[in-house]
Short mmCIF file of C-alpha atoms in Angstrom, two decimals:
data_model
loop_
_atom_site.label_atom_id
_atom_site.label_comp_id
_atom_site.label_asym_id
_atom_site.label_seq_id
_atom_site.Cartn_x
_atom_site.Cartn_y
_atom_site.Cartn_z
CA MET A 1 -15.13 6.88 -18.97
CA ALA A 2 -11.93 8.94 -18.18
CA THR A 3 -9.20 7.20 -16.40
CA HIS A 4 -6.35 8.94 -14.71
CA PRO A 5 -2.98 7.19 -16.06
CA LEU A 6 -1.84 6.42 -12.11
CA TRP A 7 -5.50 4.70 -11.72
CA ARG A 8 -4.99 0.87 -11.16
CA PRO A 9 -7.76 -1.35 -9.32
CA ILE A 10 -8.37 -1.63 -5.69
CA ALA A 11 -6.66 -4.63 -4.35
CA ILE A 12 -7.08 -6.04 -1.27
CA GLY A 13 -5.26 -8.31 0.40
CA SER A 14 -1.91 -7.90 -2.16
CA ASN A 15 0.62 -7.09 0.78
CA ALA A 16 -0.42 -10.47 2.05
CA ALA A 17 0.00 -12.85 -0.67
CA ARG A 18 2.94 -11.07 -2.45
CA GLN A 19 4.39 -12.07 0.96
CA SER A 20 5.92 -15.63 -1.04
CA GLN A 21 8.14 -13.15 -3.60
CA ARG A 22 9.81 -12.59 0.27
CA VAL A 23 13.58 -13.74 -0.30
CA ALA A 24 14.62 -12.27 3.54
CA PHE A 25 13.35 -10.45 6.20
CA ARG A 26 14.12 -6.72 7.42
CA GLN A 27 16.83 -5.84 9.94
CA THR A 28 14.87 -3.97 12.13
CA GLU A 29 10.92 -4.16 12.92
CA PRO A 30 9.56 -0.86 12.67
CA GLY A 31 7.04 -1.03 15.42
CA PRO A 32 3.66 1.04 15.31
CA PRO A 33 2.56 4.31 14.56
CA GLN A 34 4.27 7.70 15.90
CA ALA A 35 3.52 11.65 15.76
CA TYR A 36 5.54 13.18 13.14
CA ASP A 37 9.39 13.24 13.74
CA ARG A 38 11.61 16.43 11.85
CA ARG A 39 14.60 14.19 12.77
CA TRP A 40 12.88 11.57 9.36
CA GLU A 41 14.25 13.83 6.78
CA ALA A 42 17.78 13.99 8.27
CA SER A 43 17.35 10.12 7.56
CA PHE A 44 16.33 10.19 4.55
CA ALA A 45 19.36 12.76 3.52
CA ARG A 46 21.42 10.30 4.63
CA VAL A 47 20.04 7.21 2.68
CA ARG A 48 20.24 9.53 -0.35
CA ASP A 49 23.98 10.20 0.60
CA LEU A 50 24.57 6.30 1.21
CA VAL A 51 22.94 5.54 -1.99
CA ALA A 52 24.64 8.13 -4.34
CA SER A 53 28.29 6.40 -2.64
CA ALA A 54 26.85 3.18 -3.64
CA LEU A 55 26.09 3.68 -7.05
CA GLY A 56 27.05 7.65 -8.27
CA SER A 57 25.11 10.81 -7.66
CA ASP A 58 22.98 10.60 -10.91
CA ARG A 59 20.35 8.41 -9.60
CA THR A 60 16.98 9.22 -8.54
CA VAL A 61 16.48 8.84 -5.09
CA LEU A 62 12.96 10.63 -3.83
CA HIS A 63 11.47 10.59 -0.33
CA VAL A 64 8.17 8.62 -0.50
CA GLY A 65 5.59 7.54 2.34
CA SER A 66 3.79 9.16 4.89
CA THR A 67 7.37 10.45 6.66
CA ALA A 68 8.00 12.58 3.54
CA VAL A 69 5.05 14.20 5.04
CA PRO A 70 5.08 17.60 6.89
CA GLY A 71 2.45 16.66 10.23
CA MET A 72 1.84 13.23 9.42
CA VAL A 73 1.75 10.52 11.85
CA ALA A 74 4.35 7.37 10.13
CA LYS A 75 5.58 3.99 11.32
CA PRO A 76 9.33 5.07 11.54
CA VAL A 77 10.77 3.88 8.66
CA ILE A 78 11.46 6.21 5.31
CA ASP A 79 10.46 4.83 2.22
CA VAL A 80 12.82 5.67 -0.56
CA ASP A 81 11.95 5.29 -4.10
CA LEU A 82 15.61 4.30 -6.51
CA LEU A 83 15.19 4.40 -10.02
CA VAL A 84 17.71 2.36 -12.30
CA PRO A 85 18.05 1.64 -15.85
CA ASP A 86 16.63 -1.81 -15.50
CA VAL A 87 16.06 -3.16 -12.78
CA LEU A 88 16.24 -6.73 -13.57
CA ASP A 89 19.84 -6.55 -14.50
CA GLU A 90 20.78 -7.08 -10.80
CA GLN A 91 23.99 -7.66 -10.35
CA ALA A 92 24.57 -3.20 -11.80
CA TRP A 93 23.04 -2.25 -8.83
CA LEU A 94 22.40 -5.45 -6.13
CA PRO A 95 26.12 -5.91 -5.02
CA LYS A 96 26.98 -2.25 -4.84
CA LEU A 97 24.02 -1.82 -2.43
CA GLU A 98 24.82 -4.40 0.11
CA ALA A 99 28.37 -3.87 0.43
CA VAL A 100 26.70 -0.82 2.10
CA GLY A 101 24.25 -1.91 4.47
CA PHE A 102 21.06 -2.87 2.42
CA ARG A 103 19.46 -6.22 2.48
CA LEU A 104 17.39 -7.96 -0.13
CA VAL A 105 13.66 -8.48 0.78
CA PHE A 106 11.42 -8.34 -2.03
CA ARG A 107 11.23 -9.41 -6.20
CA ASP A 108 8.29 -9.05 -7.37
CA ALA A 109 5.85 -7.21 -9.67
CA ILE A 110 3.73 -4.38 -8.70
CA ALA A 111 1.34 -3.26 -11.18
CA GLY A 112 3.08 -4.89 -13.94
CA ASP A 113 5.98 -2.87 -13.45
CA PRO A 114 9.28 -4.91 -12.10
CA HIS A 115 10.01 -4.12 -8.17
CA ARG A 116 12.74 -4.86 -5.50
CA GLU A 117 12.38 -3.35 -2.36
CA LEU A 118 16.16 -3.49 0.39
CA THR A 119 15.92 -2.19 4.30
CA LEU A 120 18.57 -0.80 5.29
CA GLY A 121 18.85 -1.33 9.72
CA GLU A 122 19.99 1.91 10.63
CA PRO A 123 18.14 4.42 9.42
CA ASN A 124 15.53 1.55 9.27
CA THR A 125 14.52 2.56 5.99
CA ASN A 126 12.54 0.71 3.07
CA LEU A 127 14.13 1.23 -0.35
CA HIS A 128 11.92 0.52 -3.54
CA VAL A 129 13.68 -0.39 -6.42
CA TRP A 130 12.03 0.75 -9.87
CA GLN A 131 12.56 1.45 -14.07
CA PRO A 132 12.51 5.25 -15.08
CA ASP A 133 8.71 4.11 -17.13
CA ALA A 134 7.74 2.48 -13.05
CA VAL A 135 3.70 3.78 -12.58
CA GLU A 136 3.89 3.30 -9.09
CA PRO A 137 6.82 5.56 -8.06
CA ARG A 138 4.16 8.12 -9.75
CA ARG A 139 1.40 7.46 -7.97
CA HIS A 140 3.84 7.60 -4.75
CA ARG A 141 4.94 11.50 -5.05
CA LEU A 142 1.37 12.18 -6.00
CA PHE A 143 0.25 11.02 -2.91
CA VAL A 144 2.42 13.05 -0.59
CA GLU A 145 2.00 15.90 -2.85
CA TRP A 146 -1.68 15.54 -1.64
CA LEU A 147 -1.16 14.90 1.45
CA ARG A 148 1.45 17.66 2.28
CA ALA A 149 -1.90 20.03 0.54
CA HIS A 150 -4.40 18.30 2.39
CA PRO A 151 -4.70 18.19 6.45
CA GLU A 152 -8.53 16.42 6.33
CA ASP A 153 -7.02 13.48 4.21
CA ARG A 154 -3.79 13.37 6.44
CA ALA A 155 -6.02 13.36 9.17
CA THR A 156 -8.54 10.55 7.38
CA TYR A 157 -5.23 8.32 6.59
CA ALA A 158 -4.59 8.93 10.58
CA GLU A 159 -6.87 6.97 11.46
CA ALA A 160 -6.99 4.21 8.96
CA LYS A 161 -3.34 3.41 10.52
CA ALA A 162 -4.75 3.48 13.96
CA SER A 163 -7.74 0.90 12.55
CA ALA A 164 -5.68 -0.96 10.52
CA VAL A 165 -2.93 -1.05 14.15
CA ARG A 166 -6.43 -2.46 16.12
CA ALA A 167 -7.07 -5.10 13.39
CA SER A 168 -7.17 -8.65 14.46
CA GLY A 169 -6.76 -11.59 12.62
CA ALA A 170 -4.95 -12.58 9.53
CA VAL A 171 -4.91 -8.74 8.10
CA ARG A 172 -1.56 -7.44 7.40
CA TYR A 173 -1.24 -3.41 8.07
CA ASN A 174 -0.54 -2.42 4.36
CA ASP A 175 -4.47 -3.83 3.52
CA ALA A 176 -6.11 -2.63 6.67
CA LYS A 177 -5.65 0.88 5.33
CA ALA A 178 -6.57 -0.02 1.60
CA ALA A 179 -9.00 1.21 1.07
CA VAL A 180 -8.52 4.49 2.93
CA VAL A 181 -6.32 4.75 0.25
CA TYR A 182 -7.79 4.07 -2.42
CA ASP A 183 -10.14 6.39 -1.93
CA ILE A 184 -7.18 9.57 -1.04
CA TYR A 185 -6.00 8.86 -4.36
CA GLU A 186 -9.69 8.96 -5.99
CA ARG A 187 -9.58 12.52 -4.30
CA ALA A 188 -6.43 13.80 -5.85
CA PHE A 189 -6.90 11.77 -9.74
CA THR A 190 -9.70 14.04 -9.91
CA ALA A 191 -8.90 17.02 -9.64
CA ASP A 192 -5.98 16.51 -11.27
CA PRO A 193 -6.10 19.72 -14.22
CA ASN A 194 -3.71 17.93 -15.73
CA HIS A 195 -5.96 14.87 -16.51
CA ALA A 196 -9.52 14.01 -16.85
CA HIS A 197 -10.55 11.20 -14.02
CA ASP A 198 -14.21 10.33 -13.32
CA PRO A 199 -15.49 8.72 -10.55
CA HIS A 200 -14.47 5.22 -9.95
CA PRO A 201 -15.87 3.96 -6.96
CA ARG A 202 -14.80 1.13 -5.31
CA PRO A 203 -17.05 -1.86 -4.44
#
C-alpha cells in the first residue's frame, strides 16, 4: 500500500495528552471561532518582523493554520511555524524571543520531532518552533494550500469547528475536530501528483 510521506495515523485525544508537557499558560485566551478577518495577514507580518528582530531575517517564518486561509472561519490566533537549526539548543533562540514578548508554553515532541510552542499576547499568536527536517511544518503548509484551493473543505472544516465548540465534557477543541482534519489530509494526500497515496481510512 502506497503511503504519502507526510501521512501519520490519527491520534484522537493527542491534544489532551500533551497537556502534561505544558510549562506555562498563554498571555491571551483565543476566544471562539469567527469569520475570516483580512487584518490577520497584517498581524502575521507583525509577528514575522518581531521574530526577525530577535533572531535575524534569515529564519524561515511561515503563516499556517486557519488564519492563513482567506475565507476560513478561525479562532483569532495567528499560527506561525518557525524553523531553527536545533530546537533543543534553546539558549540559541529562546531568550531572544522571550526578550521581545514571547512566552514558552509547551516543551514536547510531535510525531517524533522536537517541538516548542510559544505564545504572544498582541497579536495573539501561537509560535511553533521546529527543526528544518520536521514533518509537521510540511503538513501545515500542505493543509493551508489545500484549504485555499478547495472551498468545499473549508466549509466542512468550518462545520467541524462549530461542532467542536458545541462539544461538551472533557473533549478538547483540537481533539473534537481531529477526525475531520484527518479526512481532509487524506483527500490532499490522494490528490498530490508528486506522491502516491492509497486511501488510509480512519478506524
